[in-house]
PDB file of C-alpha atoms in Angstrom:
ATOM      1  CA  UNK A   1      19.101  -6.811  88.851  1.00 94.00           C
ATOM      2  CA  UNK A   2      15.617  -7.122  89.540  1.00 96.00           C
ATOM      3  CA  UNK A   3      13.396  -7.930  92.860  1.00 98.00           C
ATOM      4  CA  UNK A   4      10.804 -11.182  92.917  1.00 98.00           C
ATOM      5  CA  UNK A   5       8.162 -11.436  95.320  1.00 98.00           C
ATOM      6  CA  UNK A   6       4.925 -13.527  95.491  1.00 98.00           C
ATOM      7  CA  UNK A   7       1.935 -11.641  93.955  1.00 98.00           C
ATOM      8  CA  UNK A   8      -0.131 -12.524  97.024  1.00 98.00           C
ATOM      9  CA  UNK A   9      -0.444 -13.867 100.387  1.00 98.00           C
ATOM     10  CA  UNK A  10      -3.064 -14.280 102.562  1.00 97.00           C
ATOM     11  CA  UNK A  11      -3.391 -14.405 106.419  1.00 97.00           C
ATOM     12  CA  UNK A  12      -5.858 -14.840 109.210  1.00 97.00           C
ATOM     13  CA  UNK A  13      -6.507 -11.722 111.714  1.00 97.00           C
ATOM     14  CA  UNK A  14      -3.878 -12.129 114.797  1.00 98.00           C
ATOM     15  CA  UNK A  15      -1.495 -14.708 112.869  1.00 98.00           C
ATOM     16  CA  UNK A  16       1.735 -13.887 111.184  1.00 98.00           C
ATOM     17  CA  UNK A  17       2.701 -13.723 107.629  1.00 98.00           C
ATOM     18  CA  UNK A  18       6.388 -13.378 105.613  1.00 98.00           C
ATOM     19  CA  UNK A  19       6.473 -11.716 102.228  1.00 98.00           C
ATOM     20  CA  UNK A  20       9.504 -12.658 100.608  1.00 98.00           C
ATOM     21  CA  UNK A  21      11.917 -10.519  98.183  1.00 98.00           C
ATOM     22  CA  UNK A  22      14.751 -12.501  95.942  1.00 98.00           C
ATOM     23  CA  UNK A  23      17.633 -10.906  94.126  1.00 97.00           C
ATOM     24  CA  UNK A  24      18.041 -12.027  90.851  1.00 96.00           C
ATOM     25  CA  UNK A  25      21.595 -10.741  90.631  1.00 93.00           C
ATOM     26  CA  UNK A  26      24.271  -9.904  93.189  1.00 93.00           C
ATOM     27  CA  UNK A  27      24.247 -10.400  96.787  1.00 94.00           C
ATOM     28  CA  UNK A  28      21.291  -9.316  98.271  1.00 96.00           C
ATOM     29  CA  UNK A  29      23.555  -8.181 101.395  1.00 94.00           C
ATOM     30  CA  UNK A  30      25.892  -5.754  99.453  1.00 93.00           C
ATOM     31  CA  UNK A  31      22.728  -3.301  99.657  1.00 95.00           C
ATOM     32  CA  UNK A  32      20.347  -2.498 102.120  1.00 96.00           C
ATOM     33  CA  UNK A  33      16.971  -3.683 101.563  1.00 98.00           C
ATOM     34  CA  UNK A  34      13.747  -1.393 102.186  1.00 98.00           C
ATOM     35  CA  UNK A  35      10.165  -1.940 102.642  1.00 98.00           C
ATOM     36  CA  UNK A  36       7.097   0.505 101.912  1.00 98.00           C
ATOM     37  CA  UNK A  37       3.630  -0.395 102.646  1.00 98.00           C
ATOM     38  CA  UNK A  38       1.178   0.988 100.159  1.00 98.00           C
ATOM     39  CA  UNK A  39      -3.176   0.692 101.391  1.00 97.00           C
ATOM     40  CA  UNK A  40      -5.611   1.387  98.316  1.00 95.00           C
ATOM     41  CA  UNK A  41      -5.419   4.930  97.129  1.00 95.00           C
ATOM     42  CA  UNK A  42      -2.696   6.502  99.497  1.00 97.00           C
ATOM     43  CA  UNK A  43       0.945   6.644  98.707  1.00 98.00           C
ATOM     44  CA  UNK A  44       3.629   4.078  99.826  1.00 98.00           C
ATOM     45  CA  UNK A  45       5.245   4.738 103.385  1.00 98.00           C
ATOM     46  CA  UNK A  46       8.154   3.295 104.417  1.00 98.00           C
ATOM     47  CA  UNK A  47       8.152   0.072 107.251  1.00 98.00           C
ATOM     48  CA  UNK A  48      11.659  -1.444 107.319  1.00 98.00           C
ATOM     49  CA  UNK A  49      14.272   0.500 106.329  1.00 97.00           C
ATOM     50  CA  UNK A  50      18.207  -0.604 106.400  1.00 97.00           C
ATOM     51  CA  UNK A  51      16.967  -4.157 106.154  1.00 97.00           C
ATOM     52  CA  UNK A  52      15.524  -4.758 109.214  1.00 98.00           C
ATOM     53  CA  UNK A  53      15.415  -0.786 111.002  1.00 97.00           C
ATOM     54  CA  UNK A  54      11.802   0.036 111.835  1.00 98.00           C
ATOM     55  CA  UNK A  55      10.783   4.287 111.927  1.00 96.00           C
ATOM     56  CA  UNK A  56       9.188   5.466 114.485  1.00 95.00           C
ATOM     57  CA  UNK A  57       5.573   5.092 114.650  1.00 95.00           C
ATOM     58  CA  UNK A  58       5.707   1.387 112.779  1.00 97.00           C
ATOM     59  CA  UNK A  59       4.857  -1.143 115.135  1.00 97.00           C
ATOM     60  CA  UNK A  60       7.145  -4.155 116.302  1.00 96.00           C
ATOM     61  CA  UNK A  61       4.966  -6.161 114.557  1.00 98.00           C
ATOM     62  CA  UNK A  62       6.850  -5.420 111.084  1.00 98.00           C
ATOM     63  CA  UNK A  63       9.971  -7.191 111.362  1.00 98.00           C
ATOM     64  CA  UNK A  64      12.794  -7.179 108.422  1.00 98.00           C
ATOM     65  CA  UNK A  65      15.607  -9.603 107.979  1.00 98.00           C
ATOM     66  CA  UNK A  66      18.263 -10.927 105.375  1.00 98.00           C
ATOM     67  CA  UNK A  67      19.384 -14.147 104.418  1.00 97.00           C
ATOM     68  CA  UNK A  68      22.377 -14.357 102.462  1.00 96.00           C
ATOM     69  CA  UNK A  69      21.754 -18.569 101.552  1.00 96.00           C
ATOM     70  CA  UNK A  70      18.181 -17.772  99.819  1.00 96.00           C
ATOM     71  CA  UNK A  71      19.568 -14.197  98.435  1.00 97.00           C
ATOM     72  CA  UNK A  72      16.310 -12.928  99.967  1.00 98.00           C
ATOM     73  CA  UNK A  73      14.903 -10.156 102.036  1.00 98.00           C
ATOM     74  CA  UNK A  74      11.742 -10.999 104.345  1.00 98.00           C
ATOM     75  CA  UNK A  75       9.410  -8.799 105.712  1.00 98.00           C
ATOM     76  CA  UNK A  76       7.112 -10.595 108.569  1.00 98.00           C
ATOM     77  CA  UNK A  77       3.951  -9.062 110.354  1.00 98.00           C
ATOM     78  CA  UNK A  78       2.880 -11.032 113.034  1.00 98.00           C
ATOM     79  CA  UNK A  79      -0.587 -10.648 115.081  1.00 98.00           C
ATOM     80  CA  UNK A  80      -2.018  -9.384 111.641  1.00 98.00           C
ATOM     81  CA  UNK A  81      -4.671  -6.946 111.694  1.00 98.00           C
ATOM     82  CA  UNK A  82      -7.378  -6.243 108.932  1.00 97.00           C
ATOM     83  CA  UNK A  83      -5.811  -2.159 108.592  1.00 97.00           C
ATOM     84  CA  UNK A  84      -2.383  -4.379 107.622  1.00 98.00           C
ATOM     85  CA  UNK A  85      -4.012  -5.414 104.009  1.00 98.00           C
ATOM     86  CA  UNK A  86      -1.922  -3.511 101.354  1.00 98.00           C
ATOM     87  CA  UNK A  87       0.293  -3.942  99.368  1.00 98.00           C
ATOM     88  CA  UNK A  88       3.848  -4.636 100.422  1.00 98.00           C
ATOM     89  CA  UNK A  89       6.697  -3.334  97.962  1.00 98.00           C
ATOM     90  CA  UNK A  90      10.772  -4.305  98.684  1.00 98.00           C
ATOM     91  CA  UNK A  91      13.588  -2.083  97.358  1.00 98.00           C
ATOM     92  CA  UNK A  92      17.222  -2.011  96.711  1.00 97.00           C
ATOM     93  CA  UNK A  93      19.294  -0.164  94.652  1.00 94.00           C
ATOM     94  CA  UNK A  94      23.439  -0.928  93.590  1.00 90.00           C
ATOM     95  CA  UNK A  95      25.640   1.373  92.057  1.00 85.00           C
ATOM     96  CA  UNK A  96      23.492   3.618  89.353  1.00 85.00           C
ATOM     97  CA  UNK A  97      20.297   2.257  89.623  1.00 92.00           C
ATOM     98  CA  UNK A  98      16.972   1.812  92.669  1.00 95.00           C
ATOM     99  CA  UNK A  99      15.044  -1.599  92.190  1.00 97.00           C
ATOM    100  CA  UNK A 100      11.591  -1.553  93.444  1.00 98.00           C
ATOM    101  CA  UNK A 101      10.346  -5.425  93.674  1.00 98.00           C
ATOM    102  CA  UNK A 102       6.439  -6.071  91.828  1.00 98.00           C
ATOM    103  CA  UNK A 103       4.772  -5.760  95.428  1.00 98.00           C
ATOM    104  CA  UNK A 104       2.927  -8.635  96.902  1.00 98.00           C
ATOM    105  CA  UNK A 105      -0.586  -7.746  98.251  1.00 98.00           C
ATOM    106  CA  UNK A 106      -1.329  -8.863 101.862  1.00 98.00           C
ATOM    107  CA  UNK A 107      -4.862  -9.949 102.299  1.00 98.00           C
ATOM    108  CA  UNK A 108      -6.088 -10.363 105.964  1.00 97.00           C
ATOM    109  CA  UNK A 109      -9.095 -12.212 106.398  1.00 91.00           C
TER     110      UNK A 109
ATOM    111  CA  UNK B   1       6.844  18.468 109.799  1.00 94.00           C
ATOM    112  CA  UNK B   2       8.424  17.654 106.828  1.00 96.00           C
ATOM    113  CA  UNK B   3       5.874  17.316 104.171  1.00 97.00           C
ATOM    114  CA  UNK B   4       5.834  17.222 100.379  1.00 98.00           C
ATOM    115  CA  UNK B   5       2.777  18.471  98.340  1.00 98.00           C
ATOM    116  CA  UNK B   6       2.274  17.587  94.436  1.00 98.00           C
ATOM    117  CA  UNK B   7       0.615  19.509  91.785  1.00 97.00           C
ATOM    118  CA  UNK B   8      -3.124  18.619  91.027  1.00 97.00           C
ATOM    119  CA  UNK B   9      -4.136  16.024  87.945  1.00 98.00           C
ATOM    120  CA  UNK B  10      -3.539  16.483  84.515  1.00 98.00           C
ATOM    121  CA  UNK B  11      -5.601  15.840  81.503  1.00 98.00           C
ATOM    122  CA  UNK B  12      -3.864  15.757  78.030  1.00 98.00           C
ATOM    123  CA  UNK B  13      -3.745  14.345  74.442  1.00 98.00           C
ATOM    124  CA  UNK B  14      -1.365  12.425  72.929  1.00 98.00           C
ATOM    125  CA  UNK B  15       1.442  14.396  71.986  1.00 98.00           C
ATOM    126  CA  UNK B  16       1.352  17.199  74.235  1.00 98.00           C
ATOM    127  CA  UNK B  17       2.933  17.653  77.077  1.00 98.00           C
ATOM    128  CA  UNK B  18       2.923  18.178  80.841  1.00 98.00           C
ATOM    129  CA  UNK B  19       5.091  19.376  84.162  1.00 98.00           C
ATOM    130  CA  UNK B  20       4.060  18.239  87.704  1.00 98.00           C
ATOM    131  CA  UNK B  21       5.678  20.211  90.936  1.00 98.00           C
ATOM    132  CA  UNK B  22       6.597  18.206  94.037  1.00 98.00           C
ATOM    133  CA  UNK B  23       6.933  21.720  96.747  1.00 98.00           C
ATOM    134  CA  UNK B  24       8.749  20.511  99.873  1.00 98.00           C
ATOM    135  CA  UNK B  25       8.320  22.089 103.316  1.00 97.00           C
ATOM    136  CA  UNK B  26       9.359  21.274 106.833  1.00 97.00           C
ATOM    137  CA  UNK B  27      13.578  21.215 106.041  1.00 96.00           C
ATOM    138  CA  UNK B  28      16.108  22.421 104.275  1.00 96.00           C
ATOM    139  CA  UNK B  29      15.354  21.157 100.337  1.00 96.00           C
ATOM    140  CA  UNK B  30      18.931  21.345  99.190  1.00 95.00           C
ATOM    141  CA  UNK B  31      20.138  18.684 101.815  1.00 95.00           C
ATOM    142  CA  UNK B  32      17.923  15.817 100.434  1.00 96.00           C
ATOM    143  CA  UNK B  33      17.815  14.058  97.788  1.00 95.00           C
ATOM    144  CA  UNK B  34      14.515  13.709  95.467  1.00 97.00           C
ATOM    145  CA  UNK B  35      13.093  10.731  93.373  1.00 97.00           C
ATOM    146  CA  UNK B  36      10.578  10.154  90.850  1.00 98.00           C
ATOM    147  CA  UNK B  37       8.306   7.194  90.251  1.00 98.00           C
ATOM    148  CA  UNK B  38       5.809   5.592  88.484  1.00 98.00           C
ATOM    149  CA  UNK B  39       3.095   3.881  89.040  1.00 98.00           C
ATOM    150  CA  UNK B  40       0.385   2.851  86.101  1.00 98.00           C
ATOM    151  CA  UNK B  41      -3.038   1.642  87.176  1.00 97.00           C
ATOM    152  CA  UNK B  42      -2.690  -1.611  88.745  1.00 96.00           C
ATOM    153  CA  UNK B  43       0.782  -2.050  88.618  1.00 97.00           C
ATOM    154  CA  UNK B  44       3.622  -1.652  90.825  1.00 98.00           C
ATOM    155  CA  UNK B  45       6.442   1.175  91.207  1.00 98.00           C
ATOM    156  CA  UNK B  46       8.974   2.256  89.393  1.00 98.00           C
ATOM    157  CA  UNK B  47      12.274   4.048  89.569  1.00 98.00           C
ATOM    158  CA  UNK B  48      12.134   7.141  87.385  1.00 98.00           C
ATOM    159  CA  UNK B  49      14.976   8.362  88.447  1.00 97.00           C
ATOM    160  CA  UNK B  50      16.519  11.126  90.767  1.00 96.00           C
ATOM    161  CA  UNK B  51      17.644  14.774  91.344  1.00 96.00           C
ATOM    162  CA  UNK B  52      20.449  15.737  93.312  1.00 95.00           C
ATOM    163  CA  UNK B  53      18.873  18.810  95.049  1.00 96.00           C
ATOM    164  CA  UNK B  54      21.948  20.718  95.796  1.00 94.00           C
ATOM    165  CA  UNK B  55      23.526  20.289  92.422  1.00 95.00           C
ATOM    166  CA  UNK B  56      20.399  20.243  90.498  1.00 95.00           C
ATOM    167  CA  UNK B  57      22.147  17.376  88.144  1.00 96.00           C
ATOM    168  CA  UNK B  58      19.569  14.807  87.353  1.00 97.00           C
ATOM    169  CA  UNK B  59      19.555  10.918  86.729  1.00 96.00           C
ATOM    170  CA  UNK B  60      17.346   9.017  84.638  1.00 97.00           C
ATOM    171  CA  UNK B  61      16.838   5.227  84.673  1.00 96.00           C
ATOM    172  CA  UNK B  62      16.566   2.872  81.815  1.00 94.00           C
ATOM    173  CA  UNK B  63      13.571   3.642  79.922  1.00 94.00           C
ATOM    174  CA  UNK B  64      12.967   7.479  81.370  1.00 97.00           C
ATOM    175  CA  UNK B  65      15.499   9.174  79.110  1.00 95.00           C
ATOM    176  CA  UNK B  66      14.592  11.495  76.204  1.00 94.00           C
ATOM    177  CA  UNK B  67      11.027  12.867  77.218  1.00 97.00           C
ATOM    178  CA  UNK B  68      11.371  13.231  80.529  1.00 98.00           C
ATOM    179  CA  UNK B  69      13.133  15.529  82.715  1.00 98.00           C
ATOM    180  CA  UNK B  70      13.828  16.404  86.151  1.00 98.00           C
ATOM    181  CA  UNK B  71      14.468  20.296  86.835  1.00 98.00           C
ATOM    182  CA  UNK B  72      14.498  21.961  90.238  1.00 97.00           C
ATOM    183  CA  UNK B  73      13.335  25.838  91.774  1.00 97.00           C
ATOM    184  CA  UNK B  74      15.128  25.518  94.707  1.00 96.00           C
ATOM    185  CA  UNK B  75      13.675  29.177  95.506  1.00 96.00           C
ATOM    186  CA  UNK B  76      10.633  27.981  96.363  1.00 97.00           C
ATOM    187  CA  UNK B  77      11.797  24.733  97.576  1.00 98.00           C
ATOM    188  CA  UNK B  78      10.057  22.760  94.399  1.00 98.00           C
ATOM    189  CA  UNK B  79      10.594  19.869  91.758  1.00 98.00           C
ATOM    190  CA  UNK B  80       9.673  19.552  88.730  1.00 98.00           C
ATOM    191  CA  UNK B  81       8.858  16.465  86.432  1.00 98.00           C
ATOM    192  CA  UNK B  82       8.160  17.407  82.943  1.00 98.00           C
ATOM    193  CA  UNK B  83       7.365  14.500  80.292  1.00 98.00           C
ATOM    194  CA  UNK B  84       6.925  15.606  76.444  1.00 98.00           C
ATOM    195  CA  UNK B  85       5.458  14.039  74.061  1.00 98.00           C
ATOM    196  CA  UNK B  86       3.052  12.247  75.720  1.00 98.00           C
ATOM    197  CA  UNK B  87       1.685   8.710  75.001  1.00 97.00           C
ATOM    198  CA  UNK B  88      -1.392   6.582  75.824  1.00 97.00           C
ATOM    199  CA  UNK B  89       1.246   4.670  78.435  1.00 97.00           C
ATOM    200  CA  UNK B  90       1.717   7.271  80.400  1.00 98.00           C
ATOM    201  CA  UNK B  91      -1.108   7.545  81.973  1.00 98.00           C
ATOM    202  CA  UNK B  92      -0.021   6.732  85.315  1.00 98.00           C
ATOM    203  CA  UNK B  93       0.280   8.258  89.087  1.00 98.00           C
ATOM    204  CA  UNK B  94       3.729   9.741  89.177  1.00 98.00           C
ATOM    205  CA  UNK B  95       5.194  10.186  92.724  1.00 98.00           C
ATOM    206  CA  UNK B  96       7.868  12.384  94.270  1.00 98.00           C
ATOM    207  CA  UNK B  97      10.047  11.449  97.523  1.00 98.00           C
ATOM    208  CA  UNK B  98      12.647  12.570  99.528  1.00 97.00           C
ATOM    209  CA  UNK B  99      15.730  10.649 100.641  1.00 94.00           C
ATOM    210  CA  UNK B 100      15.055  10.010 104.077  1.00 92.00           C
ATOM    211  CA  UNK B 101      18.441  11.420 104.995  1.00 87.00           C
ATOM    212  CA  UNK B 102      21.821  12.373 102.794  1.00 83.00           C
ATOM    213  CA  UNK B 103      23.340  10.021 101.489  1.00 82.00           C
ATOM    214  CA  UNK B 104      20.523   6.610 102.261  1.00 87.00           C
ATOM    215  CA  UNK B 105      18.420   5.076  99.993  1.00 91.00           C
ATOM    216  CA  UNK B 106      15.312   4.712 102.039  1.00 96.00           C
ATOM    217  CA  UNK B 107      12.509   7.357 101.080  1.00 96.00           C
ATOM    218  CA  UNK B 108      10.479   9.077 103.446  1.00 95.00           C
ATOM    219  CA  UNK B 109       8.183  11.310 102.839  1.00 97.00           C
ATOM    220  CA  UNK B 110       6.099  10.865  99.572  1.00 98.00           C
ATOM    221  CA  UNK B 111       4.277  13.180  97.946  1.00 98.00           C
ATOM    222  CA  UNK B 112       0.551  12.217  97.803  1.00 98.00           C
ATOM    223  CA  UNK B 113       0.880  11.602  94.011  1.00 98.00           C
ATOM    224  CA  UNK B 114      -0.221  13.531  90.758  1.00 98.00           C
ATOM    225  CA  UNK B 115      -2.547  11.900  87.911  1.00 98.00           C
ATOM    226  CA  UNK B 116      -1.561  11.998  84.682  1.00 98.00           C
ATOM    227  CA  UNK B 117      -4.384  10.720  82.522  1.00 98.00           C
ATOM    228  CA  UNK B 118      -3.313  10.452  78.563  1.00 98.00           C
ATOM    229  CA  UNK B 119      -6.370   9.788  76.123  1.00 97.00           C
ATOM    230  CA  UNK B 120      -7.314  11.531  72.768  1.00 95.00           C
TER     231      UNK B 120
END
């Protein structure tokens, strides 16, 4: 199975934004859904994990959910700040194999 | 606190070959499980693959069989990504990370990523 999201998005400072995350095959609620933030030159660290779990130390500004009709996974940040440009990568994984979707990078201007 | 530190970056021709260390530190290694991924310039991640860190068995996704493999030195708390045979496409940032907890799929930490630079 594979993971789609938008290449881009782009926001305004203080609004909100949802980055999506389709699964191509299967239901996308049979598996948890995770999502890692990644800022230019530092490696990815986790947001959302469980599908919508946050670790401590993310704000509640991340939010994750799951919607069974689209077969999606959304991540929303709302009250965007400019240190929340990155880019945004969803993962899943089913029996043998970890999907990683092509990221979507978050521009807040 | 639980941290994971990765070799320095690498430098080689076409052909040769290369092994990156991923040392762990802050728990016990054997309870976690360890992945590898890739990340060329530009481009997104992907799933290498993983080692199961009390067992030491390895498994390799679609497209990482062959010339790459996963070994473990569980004496000094330490994995190991070795690729042979190295091409041009390589050249990526390869990545270590730790299962978050046994038995999830969520990965937390990451290593801070090795540089693997492949040009004649």
């Amino acid at each position: 199975f594979m993971l789609t999201q938008p290449h881009s998005v782009s926001e305004s400072p203080g609004k909100t934004v949802t980055i999506s995350c389709t699964r191509t095959s299967g239901s996308i609620a049979s598996k948890y859904v995770e999502w890692y933030q990644q800022r230019p030159g530092s490696s990815p660290t986790i947001v959302i994990y469980d599908d919508d779990q946050r670790p401590s130390g993310v704000p509640n500004r991340f939010f994750g959910s799951v919607d069974s009709f689209s077969n999606s996974a959304s991540l929303t940040i709302s009250g965007l700040k400019t240190e929340d440009e990155a880019v945004y990568y969803c993962q899943s994984y089913d029996d043998t194999t970890l999907v990683f979707g092509g990221g979507t990078k978050l521009t807040v201007l | 606190q639980v941290q994971l530190v990765q070799s320095g970056s690498e430098l080689r021709k076409p052909g040769a070959s290369v092994k990156i260390s991923c040392q762990a530190s802050g728990y016990n290694f054997n309870m976690y499980a360890m992945i590898w991924v890739r990340q060329a310039p530009g481009q997104g991640l992907e799933w290498m693959g993983w080692i199961n860190t009390n067992t030491g068995n390895p498994t390799y996704a679609q497209g990482f069989t062959g010339r790459f493999v996963f070994s473990l030195d569980t004496s000094v708390s330490t994995a190991y990504l070795h690729i042979s045979r190295l091409q041009t496409e390589d050249t990526a940032i390869y990545y270590c990370a730790r299962a978050a907890a046994p038995r999830t799929n969520w990965f937390d930490p990451w290593g801070q990523g090795t540089l693997v630079t492949v040009s004649s």
